[in-house]
Amino acid sequence: CCGERESRTPEELTILGETHEEEDEILPRKDYESLDYDRCINDPYLEVLESMDNKKAQRYEAVKWVMVFAIGVCTGLVGLFVDFFVRLLTQLKFQVVQSSVEECTEKGCLALSLLELLGFNLTFVFLASLLVLIQPVAAGSGIPEIKCYLNGVKVPGVVRLRTVVCKAVGVLFSVAGGLFVGKEGPMIHSGAVVGAGLPQFQSISLRKVQFNFPYFRSDRDKRDFVSAGAAAGVAAAFGAPIGGTLFSLEEGSSFWNQGLTWKVLFCSMAATFTLNFFRSGIQFGSWGSFQLPGLLNFGEFKCSESDKKCHLWTAVDLGFFILMGIVGGLLGATFNCLNKRLAKYRMRNVHPKPKLVRVLESLLVSLTTTVVVFVASMVLGECRQMSSTSHSGNDTVSLQGMSEDVNSSIKTFFCPNETYNDMATLFFNPQESAILQLFHQDGTFSPVTLSLFFLLYFLLSCWTYGISVPSGLFVPSLLCGAAFGRLVANLLKSYIGLDHIYSGTFALIGAAAFLGGVVRMTISLTVILIESTNEITYGLPIMITLMVAKWTGDFFNKGIYDIHVNLRGVPLLEWETEVEMDKLRASDIMEPNLTYVYPHTRIQSLVSILRTTVHHAFPVVTENRGNEREFMKGNQLISNNIKFKKSSILTRAGEQRKRSQSMKSYPSSELRNMCDEHIATEEPPEKEDLLQQMLERRYTPYPNLYPDQSPSEEWTMEERFRPLTFHGLILRSQLVTLLVRGVCYSESQSSASQPRLSHAEMSEDYPRYPDIHDLDLTLLNPRMIVDVTPYMNPSPFAVSPNTHVSQVFNLFRTMGLRHLPVVNAVGEIVGIITRHNLTHEFLQARLRQHYQTI
């Protein structure tokens, strides 16, 4: 937005002598920051490596395995908590309302039953909305946020303790409140938060809970634990540990290795069996029986023993499955399109208004959903004959771990004996029970009922996803797709005469087709569905259906999670770039306007840099005076046969002037002497012999450069644009830590007298380092010097200006980088590449500029 107000950059205005006001010097923080998965191989880190032997390395690995196991157990307990209270509140609600309906059927007071149902649902949804007001990031399923985190983007508050509390408690009220949402999606977010917070042994919400636990104090370790937690959430939701591992691999992490695969699978197994152990013991009283692997159980698909001609599926059915995949992709694309429009409307008209408006929207959705469910169950249903084989015991299936069969959830509202109300059976039950009805009920459902149910559920679930309550999308999509698949089976039996088909199989394929069309997942979703059904023979049809649904949906739009990520403006990096992007080079997409530091820099200059920029890292450079004549030719800067326009790097002199001018705005009480006391007591150093000077120069190879003087008007162009030799990267957090701990030395001292910090001291404040704007600088002397060379990363990943964009992209994404310096053949830094330089929109814009230049 700054570019819309003025055409000149701040650096150009500075060089021209036009300075900003003091308020403009302090730049705002960015909404989305990147995570840095690259190791900083500096001196403190090398000291840790040198002190680590085999026993310490094994101890560190053992602690990591313990943490992975603890994450799995805690995620399973979170799932147990959500499932127990959802079941409790839902049973309470349906028992009260159903008994009221049965009484009012004879007395004619169904309006009272509707009011009772509205009272339950509106109360529960109101509580869920209040929890989202406490922590807004707890809204929705959380899968887009976790996908962004594992991709390398830090979403504010996404892995905080308060988030998982609001998420877990809020989703049980959302589901119990009758909204068309699922509790399985938020389990992924909850597991990721557990994975991020548990190994840290500290929380910003519980500031008094602090443990001296020096392990895993980096984005790299936290990313691995978040991957394990997300996989554990999937495993607990569906009883699918392998599917959870593949979900974390396919949809989440940009970095993966063999060791991480084994840890994530172990964490998923721990979550699955923890939840299985407690649910089986609580619901059946048989501790250790392991009968209920996940929150959602599809039951056993099995033909009746009396029907010898029945098969779960045949080769002929594959053709119908492909057609269902196409239709599922079209329906999913339509769902995503409508939901995207609703999300845009909310962002423009609901979110800017007071927070109470979001609560009112949630209550409106709950009111509409409750009225539709009640009226449809009482008015639109048909009385269908119960199947005679359903009482034989051959097809009895446990309902989500309960000791009841499928027929126990049948509703007989307004229907005579031996019949049931098919619409009420689908609407007036928990969603998991309705899914099992469509998968395993031998009785038929009217095509009209299935069509109306699909239409109403499609529209209401599309409206619901995105309101300010914790909500999942897996179960509503499965239920909607199961109704579509059961409708196809009924039509094939009634109008084509294919009596041999198994209706449950078509319901399952329909659920896979619709869910695949909405979320566009392939490998992980295939394995999740196979593990949930415990039927390996469904592998081929599910895989084919999901592939066709994804290809069809991708022709029109992206998956629902990618759509919401794009709407929030998160710079998410895809798996790879388009082929035509290789027409660009690193020099075409890099940022040439560099903010840099010298190896030995005054505190005055460091504070100025940190206060006037929002960059997370700064190149450490020295001026290459030997190449300055070759560097400057005419009106263009030529280095390594790469031409850069002079206007693109007019920041050199302006950078130095801005640093010195920004110091004038500081109060006189700031930046006082911190080291005067011990400086005065020290004796001046004696003259050293030549050998001693040479030995010291080995450890301090960089000249003492103090960039705190304003550029002279008499500077030549060579002096203004002298080449910068690249030596490493220093992070903002590292510079702030050095300032906080007073790591500096005076001009009269040698840099060897500067205090040394250990790796534990450098990472002690992780992940919330002090802000430079909140730092008390009253004890700092602006003339003191900081030697940053022991703490910088001297060997970061770097690329040549001639590197193709595809190579840059693959290196950046797979290694989990946050900064990628562009260094030419003679070691001069000419630019830097960040995540924003690799987003699809940025690359498209640069590609258009490339074509215009040609």
mmCIF file of C-alpha atoms in Angstrom, residues 37 147-148 150-152 223 248-256 571-577 805-818 820 835 838:
data_model
loop_
_atom_site.group_PDB
_atom_site.id
_atom_site.type_symbol
_atom_site.label_atom_id
_atom_site.label_comp_id
_atom_site.label_asym_id
_atom_site.label_seq_id
_atom_site.Cartn_x
_atom_site.Cartn_y
_atom_site.Cartn_z
ATOM 1 C CA TYR A 37 14.604 -24.200 9.738
ATOM 2 C CA LYS A 147 -0.392 -26.448 6.951
ATOM 3 C CA CYS A 148 1.046 -22.926 6.868
ATOM 4 C CA LEU A 150 4.662 -26.740 8.572
ATOM 5 C CA ASN A 151 5.257 -24.943 5.287
ATOM 6 C CA GLY A 152 7.383 -22.403 7.143
ATOM 7 C CA ARG A 223 8.665 -28.159 13.352
ATOM 8 C CA SER A 248 1.730 -34.922 7.766
ATOM 9 C CA LEU A 249 4.003 -35.786 4.838
ATOM 10 C CA GLU A 250 1.585 -34.926 2.017
ATOM 11 C CA GLU A 251 -0.244 -31.890 3.342
ATOM 12 C CA GLY A 252 2.148 -30.442 5.850
ATOM 13 C CA SER A 253 5.895 -30.604 6.096
ATOM 14 C CA SER A 254 8.128 -29.113 3.458
ATOM 15 C CA PHE A 255 11.099 -30.960 4.958
ATOM 16 C CA TRP A 256 11.211 -34.698 5.636
ATOM 17 C CA PRO A 571 2.818 -16.715 1.489
ATOM 18 C CA LEU A 572 2.495 -20.471 1.136
ATOM 19 C CA LEU A 573 4.991 -22.235 -1.135
ATOM 20 C CA GLU A 574 3.687 -25.019 -3.341
ATOM 21 C CA TRP A 575 5.612 -28.220 -4.036
ATOM 22 C CA GLU A 576 7.194 -26.844 -7.210
ATOM 23 C CA THR A 577 7.053 -23.933 -9.618
ATOM 24 C CA VAL A 805 14.126 -20.057 -10.313
ATOM 25 C CA SER A 806 13.213 -23.741 -10.086
ATOM 26 C CA GLN A 807 16.573 -24.487 -8.446
ATOM 27 C CA VAL A 808 16.164 -21.565 -6.069
ATOM 28 C CA PHE A 809 12.636 -22.679 -5.206
ATOM 29 C CA ASN A 810 13.567 -26.307 -4.535
ATOM 30 C CA LEU A 811 16.519 -25.320 -2.339
ATOM 31 C CA PHE A 812 14.484 -22.783 -0.406
ATOM 32 C CA ARG A 813 11.489 -25.033 0.208
ATOM 33 C CA THR A 814 13.110 -28.377 0.878
ATOM 34 C CA MET A 815 15.692 -26.946 3.281
ATOM 35 C CA GLY A 816 13.143 -24.816 5.087
ATOM 36 C CA LEU A 817 15.008 -21.540 4.574
ATOM 37 C CA ARG A 818 13.972 -18.051 5.521
ATOM 38 C CA LEU A 820 18.763 -17.051 0.695
ATOM 39 C CA ARG A 835 9.659 -16.376 0.980
ATOM 40 C CA LEU A 838 8.991 -17.039 -4.294
#
